[in-house]
Tab-separated table of C-alpha atoms in Angstrom:
chain	number	residue	atom	x	y	z
A	20	MET	CA	-32.946	7.219	79.382
A	21	ILE	CA	-32.615	10.108	76.694
A	22	ALA	CA	-29.432	8.582	75.301
A	23	GLY	CA	-30.874	5.454	75.153
A	24	VAL	CA	-33.837	6.401	73.011
A	25	GLY	CA	-31.511	8.085	70.502
A	26	GLU	CA	-29.330	5.155	70.350
A	27	ALA	CA	-31.798	3.019	69.169
A	28	LEU	CA	-32.218	5.007	65.817
A	29	LEU	CA	-28.534	5.253	65.239
A	30	PRO	CA	-27.204	3.416	62.140
A	31	VAL	CA	-26.637	-0.298	62.145
A	32	LEU	CA	-23.207	-1.073	60.662
A	33	THR	CA	-24.306	-3.427	57.964
A	34	PRO	CA	-28.091	-2.958	56.761
A	35	ALA	CA	-30.283	-5.829	56.323
A	36	SER	CA	-29.377	-7.829	52.882
A	37	THR	CA	-31.773	-8.856	50.090
A	38	ASN	CA	-31.461	-12.565	51.349
A	39	PRO	CA	-34.682	-14.588	50.547
A	40	ALA	CA	-33.799	-16.915	53.571
A	41	ASN	CA	-34.538	-13.794	55.886
A	42	GLU	CA	-38.138	-14.080	55.057
A	43	ILE	CA	-38.303	-17.908	56.027
A	44	ALA	CA	-36.747	-16.917	59.204
A	45	LYS	CA	-39.226	-14.072	59.740
A	46	ARG	CA	-41.966	-16.660	59.347
A	47	LEU	CA	-40.768	-19.221	61.720
A	48	THR	CA	-39.220	-16.858	64.576
A	49	GLY	CA	-40.520	-13.151	63.962
A	50	ARG	CA	-37.087	-11.995	63.146
A	51	ASP	CA	-35.609	-11.771	59.423
A	52	TYR	CA	-32.269	-12.918	60.917
A	53	MET	CA	-30.279	-15.378	62.797
A	54	SER	CA	-28.617	-14.340	66.072
A	55	TRP	CA	-25.147	-16.400	67.205
A	56	SER	CA	-27.368	-16.721	70.365
A	57	ALA	CA	-29.732	-18.473	68.598
A	58	LEU	CA	-27.788	-20.570	66.956
A	59	SER	CA	-25.523	-21.588	70.152
A	60	THR	CA	-29.032	-22.076	71.672
A	61	PHE	CA	-30.032	-24.502	69.004
A	62	ARG	CA	-26.790	-26.340	69.416
A	63	THR	CA	-26.876	-26.728	73.149
A	64	CYS	CA	-30.732	-27.791	73.295
A	65	PRO	CA	-32.806	-27.519	70.027
A	66	LEU	CA	-36.104	-27.898	72.269
A	67	LYS	CA	-34.832	-24.911	74.554
A	68	TYR	CA	-34.389	-23.275	70.834
A	69	LYS	CA	-38.238	-23.922	69.907
A	70	PHE	CA	-39.460	-22.852	73.552
A	71	ARG	CA	-37.331	-19.343	73.230
A	72	TYR	CA	-37.408	-18.451	69.326
A	73	ILE	CA	-40.281	-20.228	67.713
A	74	ASP	CA	-42.941	-20.414	70.500
A	75	GLY	CA	-41.860	-17.116	72.068
A	76	LEU	CA	-42.260	-18.679	75.848
A	77	PRO	CA	-41.292	-16.346	78.406
A	78	GLU	CA	-38.411	-18.193	80.492
A	79	GLU	CA	-39.654	-19.018	84.168
A	80	SER	CA	-36.445	-17.544	85.333
A	81	VAL	CA	-33.276	-15.946	84.558
A	82	SER	CA	-29.789	-17.151	85.760
A	83	SER	CA	-27.631	-14.471	88.106
A	84	ALA	CA	-24.630	-15.163	85.848
A	85	LEU	CA	-26.485	-14.108	82.941
A	86	VAL	CA	-27.480	-10.811	84.711
A	87	PHE	CA	-24.075	-10.642	86.089
A	88	GLY	CA	-22.300	-10.854	82.759
A	89	THR	CA	-24.548	-8.467	81.001
A	90	GLY	CA	-23.639	-5.766	84.044
A	91	ILE	CA	-20.076	-6.128	83.606
A	92	HIS	CA	-20.180	-5.944	79.753
A	93	THR	CA	-21.945	-2.374	80.203
A	94	ALA	CA	-19.630	-1.240	82.277
A	95	VAL	CA	-16.462	-2.220	80.238
A	96	GLU	CA	-18.273	-0.983	77.179
A	97	GLN	CA	-18.627	2.465	79.027
A	98	HIS	CA	-15.038	2.570	79.428
A	99	TYR	CA	-14.228	2.014	75.882
A	100	GLN	CA	-17.070	4.341	74.786
A	101	ALA	CA	-15.059	6.984	76.829
A	102	ILE	CA	-12.087	6.552	75.157
A	103	LEU	CA	-13.654	6.925	71.720
A	104	SER	CA	-15.318	10.177	72.509
A	105	GLY	CA	-12.155	11.245	74.222
A	106	ASP	CA	-14.129	11.654	77.733
A	107	PRO	CA	-12.241	11.117	81.292
A	108	LYS	CA	-12.332	7.538	81.727
A	109	PRO	CA	-15.216	6.385	84.014
A	110	ASP	CA	-13.979	5.823	87.374
A	111	LEU	CA	-14.995	2.634	89.665
A	112	ASP	CA	-18.009	4.461	90.986
A	113	ALA	CA	-19.253	5.048	87.296
A	114	LEU	CA	-18.571	1.639	86.184
A	115	MET	CA	-20.659	-0.115	89.158
A	116	PHE	CA	-23.301	2.625	88.312
A	117	ALA	CA	-23.480	1.054	84.453
A	118	TYR	CA	-23.056	-2.583	86.097
A	119	ARG	CA	-25.991	-1.994	88.268
A	120	SER	CA	-28.157	-0.892	85.302
A	121	ALA	CA	-28.190	-4.429	84.159
A	122	TRP	CA	-30.077	-5.484	87.069
A	123	LEU	CA	-32.927	-2.796	86.667
A	124	PRO	CA	-34.982	-4.943	84.036
A	125	HIS	CA	-35.419	-7.783	85.891
A	126	ASP	CA	-38.021	-8.690	88.635
A	127	PRO	CA	-35.778	-9.641	91.631
A	128	ASP	CA	-37.956	-12.790	92.458
A	129	ALA	CA	-37.282	-14.280	88.780
A	130	ILE	CA	-33.498	-13.995	89.297
A	131	GLN	CA	-31.910	-17.711	90.006
A	132	PHE	CA	-29.081	-17.248	92.346
A	133	GLY	CA	-26.384	-20.031	92.789
A	134	SER	CA	-26.362	-21.622	96.198
A	135	THR	CA	-23.670	-19.686	97.579
A	136	GLU	CA	-24.382	-16.525	95.778
A	137	THR	CA	-26.234	-13.000	96.668
A	138	ARG	CA	-27.100	-9.940	95.140
A	139	ALA	CA	-24.513	-8.118	97.534
A	140	SER	CA	-21.688	-11.035	96.807
A	141	LEU	CA	-22.152	-10.227	93.256
A	142	ASP	CA	-22.025	-6.602	93.583
A	143	ALA	CA	-18.355	-7.104	95.695
A	144	LEU	CA	-17.154	-9.447	93.182
A	145	ALA	CA	-18.113	-7.021	90.472
A	146	ALA	CA	-16.233	-4.248	91.792
A	147	ARG	CA	-13.062	-6.488	92.552
A	148	MET	CA	-13.474	-7.614	88.825
A	149	LEU	CA	-13.900	-3.902	87.260
A	150	THR	CA	-10.921	-2.773	89.573
A	151	ALA	CA	-8.455	-5.405	88.222
A	152	PHE	CA	-10.057	-4.338	84.604
A	153	LEU	CA	-8.850	-0.824	85.446
A	154	ALA	CA	-5.299	-1.787	86.578
A	155	SER	CA	-4.977	-3.856	83.586
A	156	PRO	CA	-3.375	-3.222	80.077
A	157	ALA	CA	-6.507	-4.178	78.543
A	158	ALA	CA	-8.031	-0.761	79.628
A	159	SER	CA	-5.881	1.092	77.471
A	160	VAL	CA	-6.680	0.682	73.357
A	161	GLN	CA	-3.758	0.027	70.989
A	162	GLY	CA	-4.841	1.857	67.769
A	163	ARG	CA	-8.175	3.426	67.110
A	164	VAL	CA	-11.752	2.272	68.446
A	165	LEU	CA	-13.887	1.861	65.618
A	166	GLY	CA	-17.197	0.566	67.427
A	167	VAL	CA	-18.402	-0.463	70.871
A	168	GLU	CA	-21.180	-2.723	71.457
A	169	GLU	CA	-21.512	-2.549	67.435
A	170	GLU	CA	-24.335	-4.146	65.661
A	171	ILE	CA	-23.330	-6.159	62.464
A	172	ARG	CA	-25.301	-8.349	60.390
A	173	GLY	CA	-24.984	-9.846	56.801
A	174	MET	CA	-25.307	-13.098	54.707
A	175	LEU	CA	-22.620	-15.916	55.714
A	176	VAL	CA	-24.256	-18.684	53.502
A	177	GLU	CA	-26.719	-18.765	50.541
A	178	GLY	CA	-29.776	-20.144	51.893
A	179	VAL	CA	-29.237	-19.162	55.792
A	180	PRO	CA	-30.690	-15.860	56.807
A	181	ASP	CA	-28.507	-13.187	57.855
A	182	LEU	CA	-26.452	-13.535	61.047
A	183	TYR	CA	-27.135	-10.554	63.227
A	184	GLY	CA	-24.789	-9.815	66.415
A	185	ARG	CA	-23.230	-7.058	68.239
A	186	VAL	CA	-19.605	-6.852	68.447
A	187	ASP	CA	-18.295	-5.779	71.923
A	188	LEU	CA	-15.255	-3.723	70.586
A	189	LEU	CA	-13.915	-2.953	67.198
A	190	THR	CA	-10.620	-1.715	66.950
A	191	GLU	CA	-7.912	-1.245	64.426
A	192	ASP	CA	-3.992	-0.382	64.025
A	193	SER	CA	-1.952	0.224	61.085
A	194	ASP	CA	-2.378	-3.082	59.682
A	195	THR	CA	-4.705	-5.075	61.936
A	196	LEU	CA	-8.323	-4.824	62.393
A	197	VAL	CA	-9.333	-6.795	65.718
A	198	VAL	CA	-12.530	-8.117	66.865
A	199	THR	CA	-13.001	-8.534	70.604
A	200	ASP	CA	-15.497	-10.514	72.520
A	201	ILE	CA	-15.847	-9.625	76.326
A	202	LYS	CA	-16.147	-12.759	78.576
A	203	THR	CA	-16.822	-13.289	82.367
A	204	SER	CA	-15.514	-16.704	83.611
A	205	ARG	CA	-15.662	-18.723	86.481
A	206	GLY	CA	-11.686	-19.523	86.057
A	207	LYS	CA	-8.864	-18.831	83.870
A	208	TRP	CA	-9.622	-19.992	80.101
A	209	SER	CA	-7.507	-23.214	78.628
A	210	GLN	CA	-6.288	-23.241	75.277
A	211	GLU	CA	-9.012	-25.693	74.473
A	212	GLN	CA	-11.776	-23.131	75.780
A	213	VAL	CA	-10.233	-20.461	73.393
A	214	GLU	CA	-10.508	-22.958	70.491
A	215	ASP	CA	-14.076	-23.763	71.721
A	216	SER	CA	-15.344	-20.292	72.121
A	217	GLY	CA	-13.922	-18.986	68.829
A	218	GLU	CA	-16.622	-19.619	66.419
A	219	GLN	CA	-18.680	-16.341	67.243
A	220	LEU	CA	-15.948	-14.282	66.803
A	221	LEU	CA	-14.766	-15.682	63.415
A	222	LEU	CA	-18.263	-15.176	62.193
A	223	TYR	CA	-18.250	-11.823	63.054
A	224	SER	CA	-14.914	-11.049	61.825
A	225	HIS	CA	-15.864	-12.589	58.663
A	226	LEU	CA	-18.805	-10.007	58.536
A	227	ALA	CA	-16.517	-7.135	59.420
A	228	SER	CA	-13.681	-7.995	57.180
A	229	GLU	CA	-14.996	-5.422	54.867
A	230	ILE	CA	-14.383	-2.508	57.317
A	231	SER	CA	-10.734	-2.691	56.347
A	232	PRO	CA	-10.154	-4.460	53.086
A	233	GLY	CA	-6.687	-5.569	52.974
A	234	LYS	CA	-6.028	-5.516	56.650
A	235	LYS	CA	-5.065	-8.489	58.775
A	236	LEU	CA	-8.144	-9.982	60.905
A	237	THR	CA	-7.632	-10.960	64.255
A	238	THR	CA	-10.084	-12.054	67.160
A	239	ARG	CA	-9.777	-11.517	70.819
A	240	PHE	CA	-11.052	-12.822	73.934
A	241	LEU	CA	-11.057	-10.365	76.833
A	242	VAL	CA	-11.818	-12.718	79.852
A	243	LEU	CA	-12.439	-11.088	83.377
A	244	THR	CA	-12.498	-14.203	85.596
A	245	LYS	CA	-15.230	-14.115	88.340
A	246	THR	CA	-12.344	-15.395	90.744
A	247	LYS	CA	-11.322	-14.022	94.525
A	248	GLU	CA	-8.596	-12.401	92.834
A	249	PRO	CA	-9.807	-11.656	89.181
A	250	GLN	CA	-7.545	-11.871	86.169
A	251	ILE	CA	-7.828	-10.298	83.132
A	252	GLU	CA	-6.847	-12.137	80.429
A	253	GLU	CA	-6.628	-11.365	76.630
A	254	HIS	CA	-6.329	-14.337	74.075
A	255	VAL	CA	-5.506	-13.105	70.853
A	256	ARG	CA	-6.038	-15.188	67.511
A	257	GLU	CA	-5.461	-14.487	63.936
A	258	VAL	CA	-8.288	-15.711	61.794
A	259	ASN	CA	-7.712	-18.897	59.854
A	260	PRO	CA	-9.897	-19.289	56.905
A	261	VAL	CA	-10.359	-23.003	57.227
A	262	ALA	CA	-11.991	-22.439	60.653
A	263	VAL	CA	-14.145	-19.915	59.243
A	264	LYS	CA	-15.072	-22.652	56.470
A	265	ARG	CA	-15.864	-24.941	59.252
A	266	THR	CA	-17.898	-22.663	61.361
A	267	LEU	CA	-20.274	-21.717	58.243
A	268	ALA	CA	-20.848	-25.443	57.509
A	269	GLY	CA	-21.626	-25.732	60.891
A	270	VAL	CA	-24.241	-22.781	60.797
A	271	GLU	CA	-25.674	-24.293	57.493
A	272	ARG	CA	-26.456	-27.425	59.073
A	273	VAL	CA	-28.066	-25.860	62.244
A	274	TRP	CA	-30.420	-23.523	60.154
A	275	ARG	CA	-31.527	-26.704	58.031
A	276	ALA	CA	-32.576	-28.424	61.105
A	277	ILE	CA	-34.356	-25.639	62.271
A	278	GLU	CA	-36.179	-24.923	59.161
A	279	SER	CA	-36.993	-28.820	59.201
A	280	GLY	CA	-38.667	-28.508	62.571
A	281	VAL	CA	-36.109	-30.884	64.169
A	282	PHE	CA	-36.440	-30.151	67.810
A	283	TYR	CA	-35.568	-32.293	70.892
A	284	PRO	CA	-34.597	-32.231	74.004
A	285	ALA	CA	-30.992	-32.528	74.912
A	286	PRO	CA	-30.570	-33.126	79.031
A	287	SER	CA	-27.458	-32.336	80.378
A	288	VAL	CA	-26.472	-31.812	83.806
A	289	MET	CA	-24.642	-28.421	83.298
A	290	ALA	CA	-27.156	-26.938	80.753
A	291	CYS	CA	-30.590	-27.905	82.424
A	292	SER	CA	-29.544	-26.400	86.113
A	293	GLY	CA	-29.907	-23.039	84.990
A	294	CYS	CA	-32.143	-23.430	82.088
A	295	GLY	CA	-35.396	-21.029	82.198
A	296	TYR	CA	-37.667	-23.777	80.865
A	297	ARG	CA	-37.617	-26.556	83.006
A	298	GLU	CA	-41.395	-26.713	83.759
A	299	ALA	CA	-42.218	-26.636	79.678
A	300	CYS	CA	-39.593	-29.227	79.003
A	301	ARG	CA	-41.175	-31.263	81.582
A	302	ALA	CA	-44.481	-30.911	79.812
A	303	TRP	CA	-43.136	-31.473	76.389
A	304	MET	CA	-44.339	-34.730	75.267
A	305	GLY	CA	-43.162	-34.486	71.775
B	1372	MET	CA	-30.541	26.462	84.178
B	1373	LEU	CA	-31.923	22.924	83.235
B	1374	LYS	CA	-31.328	22.194	79.545
B	1375	LEU	CA	-33.080	19.442	77.355
B	1376	HIS	CA	-31.062	18.305	74.281
B	1377	ALA	CA	-33.108	15.894	72.668
B	1378	GLY	CA	-32.426	14.263	68.998
B	1379	VAL	CA	-33.861	11.621	66.598
B	1380	SER	CA	-32.276	10.463	63.567
B	1381	ARG	CA	-33.375	8.039	60.740
B	1382	LYS	CA	-32.098	6.486	57.895
B	1383	VAL	CA	-33.959	4.161	55.243
B	1384	GLY	CA	-32.641	2.173	52.468
B	1385	LEU	CA	-34.157	2.630	49.024
B	1386	PRO	CA	-33.898	0.854	45.903
B	1387	GLY	CA	-30.825	1.127	43.804
B	1388	PHE	CA	-28.643	1.146	47.247
B	1389	SER	CA	-29.626	5.014	47.850
B	1390	SER	CA	-31.220	6.173	50.943
B	1391	ALA	CA	-33.008	8.763	52.518
B	1392	SER	CA	-32.530	10.596	56.122
B	1393	ALA	CA	-33.829	12.714	58.361
B	1394	SER	CA	-32.921	14.118	61.567
B	1395	CYS	CA	-34.521	16.454	64.270
B	1396	THR	CA	-33.143	18.097	67.102
B	1397	VAL	CA	-34.757	19.941	69.912
B	1398	GLU	CA	-32.844	22.192	71.944
B	1399	ALA	CA	-34.846	23.590	75.339
B	1400	GLU	CA	-34.266	25.575	78.586
B	1401	LEU	CA	-36.861	23.837	81.048
B	1402	ASP	CA	-37.767	25.345	84.255
B	1403	SER	CA	-35.505	24.138	86.806
B	1404	THR	CA	-38.457	23.227	89.092
B	1405	LEU	CA	-38.777	20.257	86.820
B	1406	LEU	CA	-35.832	18.577	88.710
B	1407	ASN	CA	-38.334	18.145	91.567
B	1408	ASP	CA	-41.096	16.706	89.402
B	1409	THR	CA	-40.118	13.380	88.303
B	1410	ASP	CA	-43.291	12.710	86.028
B	1411	GLY	CA	-43.663	16.270	84.777
B	1412	PHE	CA	-39.810	15.849	83.628
B	1413	GLN	CA	-40.389	12.664	82.086
B	1414	ILE	CA	-43.544	13.941	80.317
B	1415	VAL	CA	-41.515	17.115	78.674
B	1416	VAL	CA	-38.698	14.563	77.681
B	1417	ARG	CA	-41.132	12.289	75.907
B	1418	ARG	CA	-43.074	15.005	74.220
B	1419	ALA	CA	-39.790	16.558	72.934
B	1420	TYR	CA	-38.504	12.673	71.727
B	1421	GLN	CA	-42.160	12.603	70.299
B	1422	SER	CA	-42.144	15.552	68.450
B	1423	CYS	CA	-38.923	14.207	67.012
B	1424	GLU	CA	-39.836	11.225	65.976
B	1425	LYS	CA	-43.131	12.686	64.440
B	1426	ALA	CA	-40.994	15.254	62.351
B	1427	VAL	CA	-38.550	12.630	61.212
B	1428	GLN	CA	-41.461	10.323	60.236
B	1429	ASP	CA	-43.210	12.892	58.019
B	1430	GLN	CA	-40.125	14.029	56.623
B	1431	ILE	CA	-38.709	10.225	55.692
B	1432	ALA	CA	-42.429	9.780	54.348
B	1433	ARG	CA	-42.246	12.672	51.962
B	1434	LEU	CA	-38.644	11.770	50.922
B	1435	THR	CA	-39.770	8.033	50.115
B	1436	SER	CA	-42.722	8.850	48.198
B	1437	GLU	CA	-41.101	11.747	45.846
B	1438	PRO	CA	-40.085	10.336	42.598
B	1439	GLN	CA	-36.390	9.454	42.350
B	1440	SER	CA	-35.254	11.656	39.831
B	1441	GLU	CA	-32.234	13.162	41.528
B	1442	PRO	CA	-29.241	10.959	41.308
B	1443	SER	CA	-28.995	11.226	45.622
B	1444	GLN	CA	-31.672	11.600	47.858
B	1445	PRO	CA	-32.044	14.978	49.658
B	1446	GLN	CA	-31.432	14.832	53.332
B	1447	GLU	CA	-33.003	17.409	55.648
B	1448	VAL	CA	-32.095	18.431	59.423
B	1449	ILE	CA	-34.922	19.988	61.464
B	1450	GLU	CA	-33.723	22.204	64.026
B	1451	VAL	CA	-35.894	23.080	66.826
B	1452	ARG	CA	-34.995	25.796	69.506
B	1453	THR	CA	-37.102	26.821	72.298
B	1454	SER	CA	-36.488	29.217	74.954
B	1455	PRO	CA	-37.078	29.291	78.223
B	1456	ALA	CA	-40.074	26.907	77.805
B	1457	ILE	CA	-40.561	23.899	75.383
B	1458	SER	CA	-43.831	25.515	73.993
B	1459	GLY	CA	-43.873	27.437	70.951
B	1460	PRO	CA	-40.691	26.125	69.202
B	1461	THR	CA	-39.267	28.174	66.409
B	1462	VAL	CA	-38.404	25.781	63.601
B	1463	THR	CA	-35.422	26.326	61.142
B	1464	ARG	CA	-35.441	23.927	57.959
B	1465	ILE	CA	-31.911	23.773	56.703
B	1466	PRO	CA	-32.221	22.755	52.886
B	1467	ALA	CA	-30.614	19.828	51.730
B	1468	THR	CA	-27.402	19.982	50.077
B	1469	THR	CA	-27.797	18.009	46.809
B	1470	ASN	CA	-25.626	19.972	44.638
B	1471	HIS	CA	-21.775	19.725	45.807
B	1472	ALA	CA	-20.764	22.025	43.259
B	1473	ASP	CA	-22.135	24.527	45.856
B	1474	LEU	CA	-19.367	23.436	48.286
B	1475	PRO	CA	-15.908	25.053	48.219
B	1476	VAL	CA	-13.154	22.961	46.111
B	1477	THR	CA	-11.319	21.784	48.719
B	1478	ASN	CA	-14.657	20.263	50.191
B	1479	ARG	CA	-15.919	18.839	46.902
B	1480	ALA	CA	-12.364	17.134	46.726
B	1481	ALA	CA	-12.690	15.491	50.033
B	1482	PHE	CA	-16.036	14.486	49.548
B	1483	ARG	CA	-15.429	12.812	46.043
B	1484	ASP	CA	-12.034	11.599	47.219
B	1485	ALA	CA	-12.981	9.971	50.519
B	1486	PRO	CA	-16.213	7.570	49.814
B	1487	SER	CA	-16.332	4.805	52.616
B	1488	PRO	CA	-18.641	1.962	51.518
B	1489	ARG	CA	-19.267	1.317	55.203
B	1490	PRO	CA	-21.379	3.959	56.979
B	1491	ALA	CA	-19.852	4.989	60.339
B	1492	THR	CA	-20.854	3.023	63.673
B	1493	ALA	CA	-23.640	4.040	65.899
B	1494	SER	CA	-20.657	4.658	68.463
B	1495	GLN	CA	-18.592	6.918	66.020
B	1496	VAL	CA	-21.743	8.938	65.628
B	1497	LYS	CA	-22.327	9.065	69.289
B	1498	ALA	CA	-18.685	10.222	69.982
B	1499	ILE	CA	-18.703	12.465	67.305
B	1500	ARG	CA	-21.912	14.292	68.880
B	1501	ALA	CA	-20.596	13.952	72.494
B	1502	ILE	CA	-17.316	15.899	71.427
B	1503	ALA	CA	-18.958	18.357	69.459
B	1504	ALA	CA	-21.422	19.015	72.104
B	1505	ARG	CA	-18.378	19.018	74.657
B	1506	ARG	CA	-16.602	21.489	72.607
B	1507	LYS	CA	-19.543	23.635	71.574
B	1508	ILE	CA	-18.925	23.004	68.105
B	1509	ASP	CA	-21.884	23.332	65.840
B	1510	LEU	CA	-21.630	20.071	64.131
B	1511	VAL	CA	-24.409	20.691	61.306
B	1512	GLY	CA	-22.312	23.508	60.144
B	1513	LEU	CA	-19.223	21.374	60.489
B	1514	LEU	CA	-20.450	18.422	58.436
B	1515	ARG	CA	-22.271	20.436	55.679
B	1516	GLU	CA	-19.046	22.498	55.301
B	1517	ARG	CA	-16.442	19.569	55.263
B	1518	PHE	CA	-18.428	17.009	53.912
B	1519	GLY	CA	-21.419	18.231	52.215
B	1520	LEU	CA	-23.736	16.179	54.528
B	1521	THR	CA	-25.880	17.271	57.310
B	1522	THR	CA	-25.832	14.416	60.274
B	1523	ALA	CA	-23.132	12.543	61.648
B	1524	ASP	CA	-24.709	9.177	60.700
B	1525	GLN	CA	-24.187	10.082	56.863
B	1526	LEU	CA	-20.622	9.833	57.170
B	1527	GLY	CA	-18.385	6.733	56.163
B	1528	ILE	CA	-16.531	4.938	58.745
B	1529	ARG	CA	-13.056	6.179	57.779
B	1530	GLU	CA	-14.539	9.861	57.453
B	1531	ALA	CA	-15.975	9.241	61.209
B	1532	SER	CA	-12.637	8.016	62.263
B	1533	ASN	CA	-10.728	11.206	60.762
B	1534	LEU	CA	-13.028	13.407	62.132
B	1535	ILE	CA	-12.974	12.240	65.752
B	1536	ASP	CA	-9.267	11.960	65.668
B	1537	GLU	CA	-9.241	15.673	64.389
B	1538	LEU	CA	-11.982	16.866	67.061
B	1539	LYS	CA	-10.085	15.254	69.868
B	1540	SER	CA	-6.698	16.570	69.059
B	1541	ASP	CA	-5.617	19.404	70.887
B	1542	GLU	CA	-4.628	21.045	67.703
B	1543	PRO	CA	-7.434	23.566	66.555
B	1544	THR	CA	-7.789	21.708	63.519
B	1545	ALA	CA	-11.514	21.120	63.835
B	1546	SER	CA	-11.917	24.904	63.732
B	1547	PRO	CA	-12.280	26.871	60.697
B	1548	SER	CA	-9.299	27.949	59.193
B	1549	PRO	CA	-8.798	31.496	58.017
B	1550	SER	CA	-8.024	30.367	54.406
B	1551	ASN	CA	-11.529	29.101	53.915
B	1552	GLY	CA	-13.071	32.284	54.818
B	1553	ASN	CA	-15.880	30.678	56.608
B	1554	GLY	CA	-16.164	30.442	60.464
B	1555	ALA	CA	-19.758	29.411	60.485
B	1556	TYR	CA	-19.476	25.977	62.196
B	1557	ALA	CA	-17.197	27.064	65.091
B	1558	THR	CA	-20.180	28.895	67.203
B	1559	THR	CA	-21.879	27.817	70.479
B	1560	GLY	CA	-24.558	26.087	68.793
B	1561	GLY	CA	-24.584	22.900	70.398
B	1562	ALA	CA	-24.487	19.624	68.695
B	1563	ARG	CA	-26.696	17.255	66.783
């Protein structure tokens, strides 16, 4: 708790810019930036974006997968922070303690579990995943750790609010800056998944490029699978400037749609089942 | 012995890409019976943070309201130590170091030659504080002597990286060398 209070006052890697679009974002959403999560929510369902970011509606429920993923993130980040600080690496008990902390802020009755899940089964899965992580090469760092769960923000496109995000892990070696995102997944990732999920990291690496001018920029997904025998996968990609340009074009279009108030439901079997706005969505009439 | 170490640090941007920052650290020895009094403990900790927060806010307000005639904004660390109880603290104000000509030649060179355009990351700052606390290094003294700074969050990302490597290494390079003639920072003063 004490550390948490102090941390809130630590510096942000990139301060807010003087981007005029930040003011528009603040008027619309109360926040003077866009997050990747907000952009991604809009692309999944524009109406869900409106409920969450414009109307500020509390979600009727939170999915267990979200809380579980946050817990795994918290544990893995604690491991890397210990490496940065030169502390002894936390053991499984310490990582499980960090994982459990993610469940504390949530009302247990508001957490929506899958049909075959319980809190106990997820805790057991977390222990298996973190054990696999500790035994994997990914538990060691090549080069130096520069940041863990690091806040980053900056203007990407003129006329679009600053992008604000948290980089899970920022490392460098003699010639490469690596931006890592930690993911939990039901199974191993295909190459298509790596490509499709890369946009967030492309944008973060674009913002982080000023940290080590002249160094090669690389994105890396660290995937912990939620399988019976968890696997730890690393997917490393060099940043492709053409892919960055395409992603930026997409960000601009999303912002134009938000600014213009284009919000509509986008029904999907996958997205709607775990959505926290099902009641509000049914009640929406345009 | 129950020891409380709480700190608040804040940096605000000013026109012309300058900034003002202040930090306040409280170190206190508490009555160990507080461990059996959860509410009482929380109150004491909350008060410590509130006191720091207020001191930092006041200092930032003072710094940002002053005319900006100086080439760089002054920075100040407010150090509060109490013993054995949290009441009746003594306050030591460490004046800002705005004139780097006061620094030894080697430190001036380091300060001038290693300007990092990006500030240290929050996790680097956290790491520096943790290592300094673990090794009982007086971080304020170290930062003043080596970089002409008063808090770790004023370091650049490169400076912070190098300092972390240095502090973590087993070599006693983080301790003052006999050649600089100033051993002030290698004390058991605690980190901030």
